[in-house]
PDB file of C-alpha atoms in Angstrom:
ATOM      1  CA  MET A1496     -11.840  17.312 -14.641  1.00  0.00           C
ATOM      2  CA  ILE A1497     -10.034  14.188 -16.661  1.00  0.00           C
ATOM      3  CA  VAL A1498     -12.157  10.931 -16.413  1.00  0.00           C
ATOM      4  CA  ARG A1499     -10.417   7.762 -18.061  1.00  0.00           C
ATOM      5  CA  ASP A1500     -11.821   4.451 -18.276  1.00  0.00           C
ATOM      6  CA  PHE A1501      -8.599   1.617 -17.911  1.00  0.00           C
ATOM      7  CA  ASN A1502     -10.890  -0.716 -19.925  1.00  0.00           C
ATOM      8  CA  LYS A1503     -11.095   1.747 -22.968  1.00  0.00           C
ATOM      9  CA  LEU A1504      -7.332   2.288 -23.222  1.00  0.00           C
ATOM     10  CA  GLN A1505      -6.384  -1.275 -23.620  1.00  0.00           C
ATOM     11  CA  GLY A1506      -5.046  -1.416 -27.484  1.00  0.00           C
ATOM     12  CA  THR A1507      -4.352   2.507 -27.641  1.00  0.00           C
ATOM     13  CA  ASP A1508      -1.154   4.221 -27.004  1.00  0.00           C
ATOM     14  CA  ARG A1509      -1.483   4.803 -23.491  1.00  0.00           C
ATOM     15  CA  HIS A1510      -1.265   0.693 -23.288  1.00  0.00           C
ATOM     16  CA  ILE A1511       2.329  -0.077 -23.061  1.00  0.00           C
ATOM     17  CA  ALA A1512       3.708  -3.947 -23.092  1.00  0.00           C
ATOM     18  CA  ASP A1513       7.499  -4.977 -22.177  1.00  0.00           C
ATOM     19  CA  ALA A1514       9.447  -7.817 -20.765  1.00  0.00           C
ATOM     20  CA  LYS A1515       6.554  -9.588 -18.974  1.00  0.00           C
ATOM     21  CA  TRP A1516       4.604  -6.445 -17.767  1.00  0.00           C
ATOM     22  CA  THR A1517       2.083  -4.070 -19.304  1.00  0.00           C
ATOM     23  CA  SER A1518       1.376  -0.792 -18.241  1.00  0.00           C
ATOM     24  CA  THR A1519      -1.743   1.075 -18.543  1.00  0.00           C
ATOM     25  CA  ARG A1520      -1.001   5.004 -18.278  1.00  0.00           C
ATOM     26  CA  MET A1521      -4.050   6.517 -16.799  1.00  0.00           C
ATOM     27  CA  LEU A1522      -2.125  10.021 -16.812  1.00  0.00           C
ATOM     28  CA  LEU A1523       0.701  11.356 -18.667  1.00  0.00           C
ATOM     29  CA  ALA A1524       2.653  14.549 -18.409  1.00  0.00           C
ATOM     30  CA  ASP A1525       0.508  16.346 -20.847  1.00  0.00           C
ATOM     31  CA  ASP A1526      -1.992  15.832 -18.369  1.00  0.00           C
ATOM     32  CA  GLY A1527      -0.815  18.773 -16.231  1.00  0.00           C
ATOM     33  CA  MET A1528      -0.935  16.927 -13.244  1.00  0.00           C
ATOM     34  CA  GLY A1529       2.560  16.875 -12.129  1.00  0.00           C
ATOM     35  CA  PHE A1530       2.517  13.215 -11.819  1.00  0.00           C
ATOM     36  CA  SER A1531       1.724  10.247 -13.938  1.00  0.00           C
ATOM     37  CA  PHE A1532      -0.770   7.489 -12.907  1.00  0.00           C
ATOM     38  CA  HIS A1533      -0.298   3.837 -13.821  1.00  0.00           C
ATOM     39  CA  ILE A1534      -2.003   0.456 -13.614  1.00  0.00           C
ATOM     40  CA  THR A1535       0.875  -1.807 -14.205  1.00  0.00           C
ATOM     41  CA  VAL A1536       0.552  -5.845 -14.489  1.00  0.00           C
ATOM     42  CA  LEU A1537       3.600  -7.797 -13.914  1.00  0.00           C
ATOM     43  CA  GLU A1538       3.431 -11.669 -15.100  1.00  0.00           C
ATOM     44  CA  ALA A1539       3.768 -14.231 -12.638  1.00  0.00           C
ATOM     45  CA  GLY A1540       6.865 -15.938 -12.302  1.00  0.00           C
ATOM     46  CA  SER A1541       8.745 -12.885 -13.725  1.00  0.00           C
ATOM     47  CA  GLU A1542      11.735 -10.854 -12.046  1.00  0.00           C
ATOM     48  CA  HIS A1543      12.410  -6.912 -13.323  1.00  0.00           C
ATOM     49  CA  THR A1544      15.241  -4.963 -12.188  1.00  0.00           C
ATOM     50  CA  PHE A1545      14.440  -1.291 -12.037  1.00  0.00           C
ATOM     51  CA  HIS A1546      16.484   2.087 -10.981  1.00  0.00           C
ATOM     52  CA  TYR A1547      14.519   5.345 -11.773  1.00  0.00           C
ATOM     53  CA  LYS A1548      17.713   7.415 -11.234  1.00  0.00           C
ATOM     54  CA  HIS A1549      15.389  10.455 -12.416  1.00  0.00           C
ATOM     55  CA  HIS A1550      11.941   9.756 -11.136  1.00  0.00           C
ATOM     56  CA  PHE A1551      10.343   9.134  -7.617  1.00  0.00           C
ATOM     57  CA  GLU A1552       7.685   6.367  -8.141  1.00  0.00           C
ATOM     58  CA  SER A1553       5.131   4.580  -5.565  1.00  0.00           C
ATOM     59  CA  VAL A1554       3.397   1.599  -6.136  1.00  0.00           C
ATOM     60  CA  TYR A1555       0.454   0.261  -4.274  1.00  0.00           C
ATOM     61  CA  CYS A1556      -0.513  -3.541  -4.778  1.00  0.00           C
ATOM     62  CA  MET A1557      -3.999  -4.095  -5.502  1.00  0.00           C
ATOM     63  CA  LYS A1558      -3.719  -8.071  -6.593  1.00  0.00           C
ATOM     64  CA  GLY A1559      -1.048 -10.765  -6.526  1.00  0.00           C
ATOM     65  CA  LYS A1560       2.235 -11.983  -4.396  1.00  0.00           C
ATOM     66  CA  GLY A1561       5.575 -10.927  -4.673  1.00  0.00           C
ATOM     67  CA  SER A1562       8.547  -9.465  -3.373  1.00  0.00           C
ATOM     68  CA  ILE A1563      10.855  -6.106  -3.921  1.00  0.00           C
ATOM     69  CA  THR A1564      14.553  -6.045  -2.935  1.00  0.00           C
ATOM     70  CA  ASP A1565      16.451  -3.045  -1.973  1.00  0.00           C
ATOM     71  CA  ILE A1566      19.747  -3.737  -4.224  1.00  0.00           C
ATOM     72  CA  ALA A1567      21.750  -1.265  -1.898  1.00  0.00           C
ATOM     73  CA  THR A1568      20.866  -2.984   1.495  1.00  0.00           C
ATOM     74  CA  GLY A1569      19.649  -6.440   0.475  1.00  0.00           C
ATOM     75  CA  GLU A1570      16.660  -5.857   2.272  1.00  0.00           C
ATOM     76  CA  THR A1571      13.279  -7.695   0.620  1.00  0.00           C
ATOM     77  CA  HIS A1572       9.952  -7.104   1.474  1.00  0.00           C
ATOM     78  CA  GLU A1573       6.755  -8.997   0.606  1.00  0.00           C
ATOM     79  CA  ILE A1574       4.413  -7.578  -1.760  1.00  0.00           C
ATOM     80  CA  LYS A1575       0.531  -8.428  -1.420  1.00  0.00           C
ATOM     81  CA  PRO A1576      -2.592  -6.457  -1.524  1.00  0.00           C
ATOM     82  CA  GLY A1577      -2.561  -3.295   0.581  1.00  0.00           C
ATOM     83  CA  VAL A1578       1.120  -2.895   0.407  1.00  0.00           C
ATOM     84  CA  MET A1579       2.629   0.214  -0.962  1.00  0.00           C
ATOM     85  CA  TYR A1580       6.381   0.882  -1.476  1.00  0.00           C
ATOM     86  CA  ALA A1581       7.713   4.024  -2.487  1.00  0.00           C
ATOM     87  CA  LEU A1582      11.424   4.640  -4.022  1.00  0.00           C
ATOM     88  CA  ASN A1583      12.082   8.061  -2.076  1.00  0.00           C
ATOM     89  CA  LEU A1584      16.142   7.742  -2.594  1.00  0.00           C
ATOM     90  CA  HIS A1585      15.545   6.305  -6.535  1.00  0.00           C
ATOM     91  CA  ASP A1586      16.576   2.777  -5.161  1.00  0.00           C
ATOM     92  CA  LYS A1587      17.472   0.380  -7.319  1.00  0.00           C
ATOM     93  CA  HIS A1588      15.500  -2.767  -6.583  1.00  0.00           C
ATOM     94  CA  ILE A1589      14.301  -6.140  -7.991  1.00  0.00           C
ATOM     95  CA  LEU A1590      10.690  -6.592  -8.236  1.00  0.00           C
ATOM     96  CA  ARG A1591       9.641 -10.242  -8.491  1.00  0.00           C
ATOM     97  CA  ALA A1592       6.082 -11.612  -8.891  1.00  0.00           C
ATOM     98  CA  GLU A1593       5.534 -14.917  -7.654  1.00  0.00           C
ATOM     99  CA  GLU A1594       1.605 -14.355  -8.627  1.00  0.00           C
ATOM    100  CA  GLU A1595       0.475 -11.905 -11.138  1.00  0.00           C
ATOM    101  CA  LEU A1596       0.686  -8.701  -9.673  1.00  0.00           C
ATOM    102  CA  HIS A1597      -1.789  -5.686 -10.385  1.00  0.00           C
ATOM    103  CA  MET A1598      -0.124  -2.189  -8.973  1.00  0.00           C
ATOM    104  CA  ALA A1599      -1.177   1.128  -8.950  1.00  0.00           C
ATOM    105  CA  CYS A1600       1.830   3.396  -9.892  1.00  0.00           C
ATOM    106  CA  CYS A1601       2.758   7.272  -9.361  1.00  0.00           C
ATOM    107  CA  PHE A1602       5.829   8.911 -10.994  1.00  0.00           C
ATOM    108  CA  ASN A1603       7.404  11.986 -10.318  1.00  0.00           C
ATOM    109  CA  PRO A1604       8.130  13.919 -12.739  1.00  0.00           C
ATOM    110  CA  PRO A1605       5.590  12.364 -14.697  1.00  0.00           C
ATOM    111  CA  VAL A1606       6.321  10.049 -17.782  1.00  0.00           C
ATOM    112  CA  THR A1607       5.206  11.031 -21.182  1.00  0.00           C
ATOM    113  CA  GLY A1608       4.337   7.683 -22.124  1.00  0.00           C
ATOM    114  CA  THR A1609       6.927   7.134 -24.801  1.00  0.00           C
ATOM    115  CA  GLU A1610       9.749   5.748 -21.935  1.00  0.00           C
ATOM    116  CA  VAL A1611      11.256   2.788 -22.494  1.00  0.00           C
ATOM    117  CA  HIS A1612      13.866   1.350 -19.859  1.00  0.00           C
ATOM    118  CA  ARG A1613      17.221   1.629 -20.853  1.00  0.00           C
ATOM    119  CA  GLU A1614      19.865  -1.129 -20.076  1.00  0.00           C
ATOM    120  CA  ASP A1615      20.388   0.616 -16.471  1.00  0.00           C
ATOM    121  CA  GLY A1616      16.610   0.120 -15.619  1.00  0.00           C
ATOM    122  CA  SER A1617      15.737   3.499 -15.729  1.00  0.00           C
ATOM    123  CA  TYR A1618      13.857   5.794 -17.749  1.00  0.00           C
ATOM    124  CA  ALA A1619      15.701   9.198 -19.434  1.00  0.00           C
ATOM    125  CA  PRO A1620      15.366  12.225 -17.184  1.00  0.00           C
ATOM    126  CA  ALA A1621      12.448  14.358 -18.307  1.00  0.00           C
ATOM    127  CA  GLU A1622      14.657  17.004 -19.667  1.00  0.00           C
ATOM    128  CA  GLU A1623      15.533  14.586 -22.632  1.00  0.00           C
ATOM    129  CA  LEU A1624      12.179  13.706 -23.290  1.00  0.00           C
ATOM    130  CA  ALA A1625       9.340  15.886 -25.337  1.00  0.00           C
ATOM    131  CA  TYR A1626       6.351  16.535 -23.752  1.00  0.00           C
TER     132      TYR A1626
END
């Protein structure tokens, strides 16, 4: 059984900060669950372009308000508490935080915790990373 306290992970190597967002990695690849689980907070007023070409991601909004735009179709969806989206087609998207967004995220394949977003908004494929 794995039990982790979100609050105790702050300030550790499982708490990552980047351009106007933070991510607390509750589960990573080396936990052996087949997915990773993160709590991500996006700063109010921020806009992010992501394209997880090598990962599937599902995201559940717990707090805040924003929107997600599918770049391929131009379709925009409201993000608010209770809304989930899944990037089942490796969808390139723009995520906007009107208010600070608190999101619960799962990645498959799981991330290792060392990833950084590349210029195209993706993470490297799992085979390029050391578990």
